[in-house]
Coordinates of C-alpha atoms in Angstrom, one line a residue:
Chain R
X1 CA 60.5 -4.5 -7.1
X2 CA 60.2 -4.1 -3.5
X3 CA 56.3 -3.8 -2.3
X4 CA 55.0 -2.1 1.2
X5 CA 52.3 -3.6 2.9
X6 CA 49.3 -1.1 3.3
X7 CA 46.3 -3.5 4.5
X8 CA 46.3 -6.4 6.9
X9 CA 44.5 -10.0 6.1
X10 CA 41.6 -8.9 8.5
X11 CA 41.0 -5.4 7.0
X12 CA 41.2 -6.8 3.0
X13 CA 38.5 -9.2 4.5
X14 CA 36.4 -6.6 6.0
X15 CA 36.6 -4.7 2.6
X16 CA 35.4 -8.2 0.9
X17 CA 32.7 -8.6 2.8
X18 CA 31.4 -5.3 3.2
X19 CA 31.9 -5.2 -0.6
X20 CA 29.9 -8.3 -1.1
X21 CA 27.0 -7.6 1.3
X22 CA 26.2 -3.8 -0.4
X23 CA 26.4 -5.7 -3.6
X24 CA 23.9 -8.1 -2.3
X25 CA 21.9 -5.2 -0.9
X26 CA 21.9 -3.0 -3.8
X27 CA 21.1 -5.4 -5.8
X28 CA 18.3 -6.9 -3.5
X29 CA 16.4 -3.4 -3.6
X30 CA 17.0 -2.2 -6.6
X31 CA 15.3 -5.3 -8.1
X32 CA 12.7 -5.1 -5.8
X33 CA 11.9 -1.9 -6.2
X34 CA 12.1 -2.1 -10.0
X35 CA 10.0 -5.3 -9.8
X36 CA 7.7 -3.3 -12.3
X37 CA 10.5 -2.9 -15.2
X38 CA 11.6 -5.6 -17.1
X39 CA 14.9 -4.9 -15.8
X40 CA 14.1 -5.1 -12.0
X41 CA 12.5 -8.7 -12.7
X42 CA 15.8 -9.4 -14.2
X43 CA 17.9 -8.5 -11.2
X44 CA 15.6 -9.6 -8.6
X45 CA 15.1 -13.3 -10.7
X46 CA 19.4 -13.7 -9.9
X47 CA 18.0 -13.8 -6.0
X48 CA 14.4 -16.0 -6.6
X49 CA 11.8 -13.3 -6.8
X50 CA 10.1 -10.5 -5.1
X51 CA 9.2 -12.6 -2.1
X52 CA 13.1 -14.0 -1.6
X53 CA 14.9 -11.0 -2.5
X54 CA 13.1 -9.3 0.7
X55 CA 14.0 -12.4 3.1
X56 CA 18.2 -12.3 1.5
X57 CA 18.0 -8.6 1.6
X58 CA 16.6 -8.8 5.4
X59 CA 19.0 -11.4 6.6
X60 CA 22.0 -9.9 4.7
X61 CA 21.3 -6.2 6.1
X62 CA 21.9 -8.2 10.0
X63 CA 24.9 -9.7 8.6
X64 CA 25.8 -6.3 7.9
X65 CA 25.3 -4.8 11.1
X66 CA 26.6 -7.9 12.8
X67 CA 30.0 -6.8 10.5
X68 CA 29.7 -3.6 11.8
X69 CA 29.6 -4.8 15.6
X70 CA 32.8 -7.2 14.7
X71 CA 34.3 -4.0 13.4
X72 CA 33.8 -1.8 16.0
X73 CA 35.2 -5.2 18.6
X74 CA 38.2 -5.1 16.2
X75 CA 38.6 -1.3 16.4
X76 CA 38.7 -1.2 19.7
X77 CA 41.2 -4.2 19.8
X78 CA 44.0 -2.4 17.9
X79 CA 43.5 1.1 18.8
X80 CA 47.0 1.5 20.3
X81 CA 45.6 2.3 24.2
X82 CA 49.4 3.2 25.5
X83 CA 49.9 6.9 25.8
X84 CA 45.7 7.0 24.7
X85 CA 44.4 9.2 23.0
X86 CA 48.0 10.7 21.5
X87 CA 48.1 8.2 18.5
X88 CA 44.3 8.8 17.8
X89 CA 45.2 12.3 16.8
X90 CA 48.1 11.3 15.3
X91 CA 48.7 10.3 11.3
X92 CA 48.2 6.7 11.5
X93 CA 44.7 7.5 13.0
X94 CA 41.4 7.2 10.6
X95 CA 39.7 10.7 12.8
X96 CA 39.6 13.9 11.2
X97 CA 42.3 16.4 11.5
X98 CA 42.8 19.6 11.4
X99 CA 45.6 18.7 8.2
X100 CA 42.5 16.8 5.7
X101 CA 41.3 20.5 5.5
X102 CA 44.4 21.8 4.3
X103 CA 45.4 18.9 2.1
X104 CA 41.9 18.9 0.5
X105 CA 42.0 22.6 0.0
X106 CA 45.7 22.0 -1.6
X107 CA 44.7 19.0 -3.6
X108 CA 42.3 21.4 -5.3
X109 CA 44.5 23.8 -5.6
X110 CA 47.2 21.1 -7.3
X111 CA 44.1 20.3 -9.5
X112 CA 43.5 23.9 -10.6
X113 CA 47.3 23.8 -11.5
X114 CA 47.8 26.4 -8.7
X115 CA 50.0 24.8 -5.9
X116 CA 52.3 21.6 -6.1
X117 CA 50.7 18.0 -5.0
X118 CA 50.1 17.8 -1.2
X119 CA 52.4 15.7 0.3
X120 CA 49.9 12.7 1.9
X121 CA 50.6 10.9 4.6
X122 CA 49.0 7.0 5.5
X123 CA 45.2 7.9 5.5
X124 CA 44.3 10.9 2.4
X125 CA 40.9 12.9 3.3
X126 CA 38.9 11.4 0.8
X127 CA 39.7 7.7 2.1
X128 CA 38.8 9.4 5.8
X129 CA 35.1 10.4 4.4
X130 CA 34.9 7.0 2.6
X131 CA 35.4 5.0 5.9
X132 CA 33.3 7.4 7.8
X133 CA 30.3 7.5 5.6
X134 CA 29.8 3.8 5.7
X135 CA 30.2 4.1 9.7
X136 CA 27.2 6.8 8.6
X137 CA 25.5 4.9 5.8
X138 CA 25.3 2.0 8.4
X139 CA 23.6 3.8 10.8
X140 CA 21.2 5.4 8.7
X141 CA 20.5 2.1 6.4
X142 CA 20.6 -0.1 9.4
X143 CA 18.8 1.7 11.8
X144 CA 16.1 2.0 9.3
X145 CA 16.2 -1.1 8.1
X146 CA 15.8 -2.7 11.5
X147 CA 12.2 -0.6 12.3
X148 CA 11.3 -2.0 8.4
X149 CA 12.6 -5.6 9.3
X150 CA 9.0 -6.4 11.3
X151 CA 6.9 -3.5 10.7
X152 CA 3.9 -4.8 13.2
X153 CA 6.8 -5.1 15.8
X154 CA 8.2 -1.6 14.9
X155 CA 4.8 0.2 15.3
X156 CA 4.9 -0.5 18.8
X157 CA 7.9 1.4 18.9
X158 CA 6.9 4.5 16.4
X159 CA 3.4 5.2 15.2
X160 CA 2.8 3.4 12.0
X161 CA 2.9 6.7 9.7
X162 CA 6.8 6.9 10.9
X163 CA 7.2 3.6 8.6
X164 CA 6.5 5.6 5.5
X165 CA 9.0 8.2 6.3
X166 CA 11.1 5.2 7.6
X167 CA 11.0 3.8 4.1
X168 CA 12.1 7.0 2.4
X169 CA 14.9 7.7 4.5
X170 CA 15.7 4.1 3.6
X171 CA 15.6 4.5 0.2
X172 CA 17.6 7.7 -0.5
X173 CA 20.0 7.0 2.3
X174 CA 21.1 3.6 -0.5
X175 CA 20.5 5.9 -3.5
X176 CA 23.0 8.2 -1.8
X177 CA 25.2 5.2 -1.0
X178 CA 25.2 3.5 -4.2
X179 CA 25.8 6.1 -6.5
X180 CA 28.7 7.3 -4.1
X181 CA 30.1 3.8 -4.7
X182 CA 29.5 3.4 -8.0
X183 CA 30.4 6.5 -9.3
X184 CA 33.0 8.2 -6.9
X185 CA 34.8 5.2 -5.4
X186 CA 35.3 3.2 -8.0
X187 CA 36.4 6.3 -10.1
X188 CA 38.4 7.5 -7.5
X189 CA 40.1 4.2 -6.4
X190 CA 40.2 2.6 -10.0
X191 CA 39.5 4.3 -12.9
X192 CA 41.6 7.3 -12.8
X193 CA 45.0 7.6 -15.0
X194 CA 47.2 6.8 -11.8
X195 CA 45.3 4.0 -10.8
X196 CA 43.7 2.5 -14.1
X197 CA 43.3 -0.3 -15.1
X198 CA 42.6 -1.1 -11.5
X199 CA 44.1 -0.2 -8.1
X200 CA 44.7 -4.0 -6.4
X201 CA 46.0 -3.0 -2.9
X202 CA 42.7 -3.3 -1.3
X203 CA 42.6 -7.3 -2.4
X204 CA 46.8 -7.9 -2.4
X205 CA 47.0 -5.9 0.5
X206 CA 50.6 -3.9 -0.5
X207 CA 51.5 -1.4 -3.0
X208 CA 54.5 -0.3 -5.5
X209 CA 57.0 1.5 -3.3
X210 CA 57.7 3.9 -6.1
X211 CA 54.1 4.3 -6.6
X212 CA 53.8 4.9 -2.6
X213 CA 56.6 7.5 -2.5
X214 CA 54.4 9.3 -5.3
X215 CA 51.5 9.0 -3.6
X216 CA 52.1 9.2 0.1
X217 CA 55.0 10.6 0.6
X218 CA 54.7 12.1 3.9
X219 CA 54.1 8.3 5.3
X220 CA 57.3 6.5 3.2
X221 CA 59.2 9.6 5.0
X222 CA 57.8 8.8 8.4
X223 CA 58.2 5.0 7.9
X224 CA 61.8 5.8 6.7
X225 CA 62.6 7.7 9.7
X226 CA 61.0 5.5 12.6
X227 CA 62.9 2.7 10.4
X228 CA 59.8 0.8 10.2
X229 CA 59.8 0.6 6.4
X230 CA 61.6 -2.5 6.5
X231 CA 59.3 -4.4 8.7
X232 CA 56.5 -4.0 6.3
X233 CA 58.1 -4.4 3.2
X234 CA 56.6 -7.4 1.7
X235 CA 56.6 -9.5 -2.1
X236 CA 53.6 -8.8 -5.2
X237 CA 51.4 -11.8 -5.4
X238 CA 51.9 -14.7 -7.6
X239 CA 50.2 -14.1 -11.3
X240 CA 47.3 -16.1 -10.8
X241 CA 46.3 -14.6 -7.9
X242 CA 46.7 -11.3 -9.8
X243 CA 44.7 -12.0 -12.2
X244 CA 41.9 -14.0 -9.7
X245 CA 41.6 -9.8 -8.4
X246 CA 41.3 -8.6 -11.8
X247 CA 38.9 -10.6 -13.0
X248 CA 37.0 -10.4 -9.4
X249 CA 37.3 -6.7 -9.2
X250 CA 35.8 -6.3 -12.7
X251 CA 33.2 -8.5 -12.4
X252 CA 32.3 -6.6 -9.4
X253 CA 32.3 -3.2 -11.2
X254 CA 30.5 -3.9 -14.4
X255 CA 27.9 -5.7 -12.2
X256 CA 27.7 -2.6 -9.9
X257 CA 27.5 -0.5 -13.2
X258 CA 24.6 -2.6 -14.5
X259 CA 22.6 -1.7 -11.3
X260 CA 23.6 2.0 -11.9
X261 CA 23.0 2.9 -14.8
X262 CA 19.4 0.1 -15.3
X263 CA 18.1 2.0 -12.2
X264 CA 19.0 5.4 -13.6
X265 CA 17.6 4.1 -16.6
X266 CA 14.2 2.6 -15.4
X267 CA 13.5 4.7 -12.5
X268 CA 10.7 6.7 -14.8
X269 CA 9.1 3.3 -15.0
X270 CA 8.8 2.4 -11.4
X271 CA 5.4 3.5 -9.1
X272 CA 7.3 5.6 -6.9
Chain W
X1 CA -80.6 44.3 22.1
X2 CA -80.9 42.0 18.9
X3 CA -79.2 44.3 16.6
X4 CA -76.6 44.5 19.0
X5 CA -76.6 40.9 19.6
X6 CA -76.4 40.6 15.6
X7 CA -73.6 42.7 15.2
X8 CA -71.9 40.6 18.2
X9 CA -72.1 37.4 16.4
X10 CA -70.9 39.0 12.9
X11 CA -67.7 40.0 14.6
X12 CA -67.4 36.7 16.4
X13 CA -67.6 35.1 13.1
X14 CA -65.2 37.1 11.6
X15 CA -62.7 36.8 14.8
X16 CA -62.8 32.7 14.2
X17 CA -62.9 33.1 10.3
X18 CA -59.9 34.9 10.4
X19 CA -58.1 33.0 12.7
X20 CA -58.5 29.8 11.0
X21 CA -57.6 31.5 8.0
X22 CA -54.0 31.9 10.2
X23 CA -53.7 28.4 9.7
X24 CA -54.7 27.7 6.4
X25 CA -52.9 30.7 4.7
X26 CA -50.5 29.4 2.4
X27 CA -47.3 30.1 3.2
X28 CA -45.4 33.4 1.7
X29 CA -42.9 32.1 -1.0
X30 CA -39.6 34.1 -1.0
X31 CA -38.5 34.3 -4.4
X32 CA -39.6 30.9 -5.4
X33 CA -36.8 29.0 -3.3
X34 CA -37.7 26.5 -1.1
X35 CA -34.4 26.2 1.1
X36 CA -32.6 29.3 2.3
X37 CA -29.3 28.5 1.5
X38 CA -27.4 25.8 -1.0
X39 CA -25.5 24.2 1.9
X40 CA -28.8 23.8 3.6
X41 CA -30.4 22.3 1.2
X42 CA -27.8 19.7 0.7
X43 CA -27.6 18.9 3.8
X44 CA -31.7 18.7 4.3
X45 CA -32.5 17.0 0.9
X46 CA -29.8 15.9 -1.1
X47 CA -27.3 14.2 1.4
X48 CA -30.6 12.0 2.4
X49 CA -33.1 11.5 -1.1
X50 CA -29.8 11.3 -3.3
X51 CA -31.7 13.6 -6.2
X52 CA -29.6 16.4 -6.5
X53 CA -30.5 19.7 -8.4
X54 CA -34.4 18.7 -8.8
X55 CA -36.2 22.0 -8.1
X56 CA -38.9 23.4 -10.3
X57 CA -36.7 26.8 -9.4
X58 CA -33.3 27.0 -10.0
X59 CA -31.5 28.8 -6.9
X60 CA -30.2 32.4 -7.3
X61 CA -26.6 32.8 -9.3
X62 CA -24.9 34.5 -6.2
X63 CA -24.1 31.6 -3.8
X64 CA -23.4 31.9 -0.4
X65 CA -19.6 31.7 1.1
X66 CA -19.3 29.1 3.5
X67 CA -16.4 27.6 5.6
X68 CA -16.8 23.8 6.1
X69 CA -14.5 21.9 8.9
X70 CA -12.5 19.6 7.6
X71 CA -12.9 20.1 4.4
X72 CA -11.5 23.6 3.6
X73 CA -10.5 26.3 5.7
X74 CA -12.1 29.9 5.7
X75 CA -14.9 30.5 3.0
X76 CA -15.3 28.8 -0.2
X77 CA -17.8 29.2 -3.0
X78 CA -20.3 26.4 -2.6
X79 CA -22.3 25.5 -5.7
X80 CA -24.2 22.4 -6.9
X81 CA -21.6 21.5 -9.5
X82 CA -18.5 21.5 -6.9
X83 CA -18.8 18.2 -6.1
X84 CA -15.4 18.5 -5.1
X85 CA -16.6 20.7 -1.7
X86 CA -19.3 18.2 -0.7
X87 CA -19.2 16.9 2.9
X88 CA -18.3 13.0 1.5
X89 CA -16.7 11.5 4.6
X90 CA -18.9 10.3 6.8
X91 CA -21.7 9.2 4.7
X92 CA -22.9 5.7 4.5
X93 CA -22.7 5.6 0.7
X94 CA -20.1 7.8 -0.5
X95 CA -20.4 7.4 -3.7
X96 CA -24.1 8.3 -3.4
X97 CA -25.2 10.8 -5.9
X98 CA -22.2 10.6 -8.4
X99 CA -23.3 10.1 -11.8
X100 CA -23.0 6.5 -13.6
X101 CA -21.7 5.0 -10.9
X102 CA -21.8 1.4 -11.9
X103 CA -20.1 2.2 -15.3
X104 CA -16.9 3.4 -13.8
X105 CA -14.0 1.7 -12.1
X106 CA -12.6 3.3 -8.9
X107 CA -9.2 4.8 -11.0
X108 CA -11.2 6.8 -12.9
X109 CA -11.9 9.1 -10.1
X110 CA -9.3 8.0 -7.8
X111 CA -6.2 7.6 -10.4
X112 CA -3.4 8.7 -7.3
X113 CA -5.3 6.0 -4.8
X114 CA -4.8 3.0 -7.7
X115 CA -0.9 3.8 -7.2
X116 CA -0.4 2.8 -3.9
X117 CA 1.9 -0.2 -3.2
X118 CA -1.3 -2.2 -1.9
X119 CA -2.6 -2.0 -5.6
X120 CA 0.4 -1.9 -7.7
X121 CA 2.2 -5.1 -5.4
X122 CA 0.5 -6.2 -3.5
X123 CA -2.9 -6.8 -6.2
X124 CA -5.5 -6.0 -4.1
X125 CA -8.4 -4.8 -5.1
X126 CA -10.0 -1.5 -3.3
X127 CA -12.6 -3.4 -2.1
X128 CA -10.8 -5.4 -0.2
X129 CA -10.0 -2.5 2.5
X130 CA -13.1 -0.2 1.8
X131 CA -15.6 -2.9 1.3
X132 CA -18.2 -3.6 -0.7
X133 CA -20.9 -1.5 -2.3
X134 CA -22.0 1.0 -0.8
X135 CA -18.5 1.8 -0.1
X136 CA -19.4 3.8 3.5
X137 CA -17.4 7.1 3.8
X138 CA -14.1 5.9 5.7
X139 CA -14.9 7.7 8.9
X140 CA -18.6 6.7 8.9
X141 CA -19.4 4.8 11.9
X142 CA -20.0 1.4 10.3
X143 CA -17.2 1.6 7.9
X144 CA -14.4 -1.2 8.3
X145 CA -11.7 1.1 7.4
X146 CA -12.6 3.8 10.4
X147 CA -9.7 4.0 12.7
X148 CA -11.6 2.4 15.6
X149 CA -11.9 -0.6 14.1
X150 CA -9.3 -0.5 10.7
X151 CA -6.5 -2.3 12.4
X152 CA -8.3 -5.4 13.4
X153 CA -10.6 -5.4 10.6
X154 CA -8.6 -4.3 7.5
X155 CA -5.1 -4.4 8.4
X156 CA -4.9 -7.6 10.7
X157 CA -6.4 -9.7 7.4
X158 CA -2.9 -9.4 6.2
X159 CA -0.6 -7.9 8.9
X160 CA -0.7 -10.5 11.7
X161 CA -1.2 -8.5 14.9
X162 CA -1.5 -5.0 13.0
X163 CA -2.0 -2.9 16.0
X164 CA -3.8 1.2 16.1
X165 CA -0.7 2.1 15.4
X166 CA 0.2 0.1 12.5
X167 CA -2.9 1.1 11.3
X168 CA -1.8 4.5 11.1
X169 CA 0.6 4.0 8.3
X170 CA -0.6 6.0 5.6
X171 CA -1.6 3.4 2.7
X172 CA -2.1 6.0 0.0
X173 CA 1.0 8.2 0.6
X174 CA 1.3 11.1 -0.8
X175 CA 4.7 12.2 -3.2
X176 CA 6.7 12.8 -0.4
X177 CA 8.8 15.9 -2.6
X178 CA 5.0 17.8 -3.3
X179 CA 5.1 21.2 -1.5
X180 CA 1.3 20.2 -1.0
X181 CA 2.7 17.0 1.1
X182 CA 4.1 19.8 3.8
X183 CA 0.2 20.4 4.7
X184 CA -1.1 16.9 5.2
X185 CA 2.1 15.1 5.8
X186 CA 5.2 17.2 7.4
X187 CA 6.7 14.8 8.8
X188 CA 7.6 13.4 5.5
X189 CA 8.0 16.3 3.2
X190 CA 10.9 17.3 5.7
X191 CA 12.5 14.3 6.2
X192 CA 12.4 13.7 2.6
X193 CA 13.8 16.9 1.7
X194 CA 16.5 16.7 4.4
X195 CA 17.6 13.4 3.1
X196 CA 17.5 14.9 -0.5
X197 CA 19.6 17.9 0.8
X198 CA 22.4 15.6 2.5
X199 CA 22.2 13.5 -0.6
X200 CA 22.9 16.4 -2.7
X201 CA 25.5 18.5 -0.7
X202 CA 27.4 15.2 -1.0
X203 CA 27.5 15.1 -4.6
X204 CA 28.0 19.3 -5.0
X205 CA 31.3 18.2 -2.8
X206 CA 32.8 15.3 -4.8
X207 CA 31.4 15.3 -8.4
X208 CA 33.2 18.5 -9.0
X209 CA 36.4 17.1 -7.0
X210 CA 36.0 13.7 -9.2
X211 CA 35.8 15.6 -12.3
X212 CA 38.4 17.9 -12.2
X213 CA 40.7 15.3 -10.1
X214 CA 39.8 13.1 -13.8
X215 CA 40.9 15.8 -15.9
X216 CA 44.0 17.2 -14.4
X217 CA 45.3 13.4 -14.5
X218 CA 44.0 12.5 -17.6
X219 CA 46.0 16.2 -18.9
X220 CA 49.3 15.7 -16.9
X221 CA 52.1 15.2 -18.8
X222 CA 53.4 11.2 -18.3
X223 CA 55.5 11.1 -15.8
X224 CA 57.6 8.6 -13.7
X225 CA 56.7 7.1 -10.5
X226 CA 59.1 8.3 -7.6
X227 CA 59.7 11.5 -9.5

């Protein structure tokens, strides 16, 4: 069963981390905000408090940002420069083009049951807006979060009635963010009928050929033809390591569901 | 000569009899009312004695339209019960003339200003910023909250360093979503409902394109990969 690598060691770590910090964020705020509710003592109690969960949630929003810097460094490293910008517009390229339009409008159209399934190449529009609206989220929550990070600092800066409306832009900016995550990406990446139980190639890194053809074929076609298929075909993981993202993903999810749904369900409790 | 002389010093008499009686005339009493108008008199009699509504005469039904600065715009029906209206914000005592007083707590008049993260977090106690009894209007000139002093004398207690323009951050905020919060705090109300909007038109996009992607999976016949 012949496997084709889809993510490098440095982009499945970027995905690790950037999945662990938002955890660590989310969870950070939401149990801080909640503080009131029984349940937002609970989750803020996993992180030592009101008082801590404020300092991790601080120092883990630069480590963020510092993660976004080391992505934009790395961005820049392997943007091919030769020939620039012809393989930015091209299909290995994460910008917007003028074909996401038309296989988004077809996708809907496949879903309707009115037109066959579009034929994808390496980078699907709804992956595009993912990796875009954390390049967006980032800004928004970062920027933010920096002018809340030392708010007698920051009124120098702003008068010190911008910190209220810095708080609420704040807050629905990671309302927006989370339930995105928790709702569309995981649904989206794991828990539809092609992907259930759980789509693994973010953590192994490669995927079923067969599955690929299915699911991208415009890319296997492309590979196939520049004869580069061969270079990146690669071997599935040993079991344990399978099951190690199983169990890992999961975890992740039902945790990220527990924040969901507890601050759907005690946000009538909380002094907004 | 003499009767003359008589008759000079009748009218003489008269002249000064009447004009003292200029100055000890009582005064002519307009329909019983001592003050011309209601906002008058508050401003004369009640805002300084603190006894409100003590006249022998009770002032005409019809009360006079006035417009107040700063506290509402155009012409508004003043009348002794509308405490609402009165002109509290630059008074030493605020709280002057407001029934039991001392029997109330500050939420039972000010249940939105108890909800404040200050209060609800942070525990402290209204006195704390608007200091002790009499609690002076906040933009008296001796109250510690007024803006030329607030920063250094309420904020910094707390807020190391808490500048003017810290002291600017608005402790009692109002629900950002009211349409009332458009008035007194635009700033907010837009960016709020901006945020809400982008928040929104993002889910209108992909809950629809989650859903039905879901079901037209979850309905397609099973089927082999590569096919």
């Amino acid at each position: 069963m012949s496997r084709i690598r889809r993510f490098t060691l440095a982009q499945r770590l970027f995905h690790l981390l950037l999945m662990l910090s938002f955890m660590t964020q989310a969870a950070t705020g939401l149990g801080r905000m909640y503080i009131e509710t029984k349940w937002g003592s609970l989750v803020a109690s996993f992180f030592g408090g009101y008082e801590l969960s404020l300092t991790i949630h601080k120092w883990v929003g630069l480590f963020m940002l510092s993660l976004l810097g080391a992505h934009i460094i790395y961005v820049l490293a392997t943007i091919e420069w030769r020939g620039f910008p012809r393989r930015l517009l091209g299909p290995d390229s994460l910008l917007p083009h003028k074909d996401d339009l038309k296989q988004a409008l077809g996708h809907l159209g496949w879903m309707l049951g009115l037109a066959p399934l579009p034929r994808l190449d390496r980078w699907t529009y709804w992956e595009k807006f993912d990796y875009w609206a954390v390049f967006w989220g980032l800004f928004i929550l970062g920027g933010t979060g920096l002018l809340l990070f030392n708010p007698v600092a920051s009124s120098r800066l702003l008068p010190g009635w911008g910190l209220n409306v810095t708080l609420w832009v704040h807050r629905i900016e990671a309302a927006l963010a989370m339930a995105h995550i928790f709702v569309i990406h995981f649904f989206i990446g794991h828990l539809r009928r092609e992907n259930f139980p759980m789509d693994l190639v973010m953590f192994e890194g490669s995927v079923d050929r067969a599955k690929l053809s299915h699911e991208r074929p415009a890319w296997v076609e492309r590979l196939q033809r520049e004869g580069r298929l061969e270079d990146l075909q690669t071997l599935p993981k040993p079991f344990p390591w399978r099951a190690a993202y199983y169990i890992f993903g999961y975890a992740a999810m039902i945790a990220c569901l527990f924040l969901f749904v507890g601050a759907l369900a005690y946000s009538r409790l909380v002094t907004w | 000569m003499i009767r003359i002389g008589c008759r000079g010093c009748l009218s003489w008499c008269l002249l000064v009899a009447v004009g003292l009686g200029f100055f000890f005339w009582p005064p002519e009493a307009t329909a019983q009312e001592e003050v011309a108008s209601a906002l008058r008199r508050y401003k004369d009699r009640e805002a300084s004695t603190g006894y409100y509504e003590e006249y022998e005469v009770r002032p005409r039904r019809q009360r006079p339209l006035v417009g107040v600065p700063g506290v509402a715009r155009g012409s508004f029906p003043y009348s002794p019960s509308a405490a609402a209206v009165r002109i509290t914000t630059r008074l030493a005592d605020s709280h002057r003339g407001v029934q039991f007083y001392y029997n109330r707590r500050c939420q039972d008049c000010h249940p939105q200003q108890a909800r404040d993260y200050h209060t609800t977090r942070g525990k402290l106690t209204c006195r704390q910023c608007h200091g002790g009894e009499p609690i002076a209007s906040i933009q008296h000139y001796y109250s510690p909250l007024n803006p030329i002093r607030r920063h250094a004398y309420v904020c910094a207690k707390c807020h190391q360093g808490a500048s003017t323009s810290f002291a600017s951050y608005v402790v009692h905020e109002p629900s950002p979503a009211a349409l009332e919060t458009r008035r007194s705090f635009p700033v907010l109300f837009y960016a709020f409902w901006i945020m809400v909007a982008l928040a929104g038109g993002t889910f209108l996009v992909f809950l629809p394109h989650t859903v039905l992607w879901g079901l037209r999976e979850l309905l397609a016949r099973r089927r082999k990969h590569g096919e």
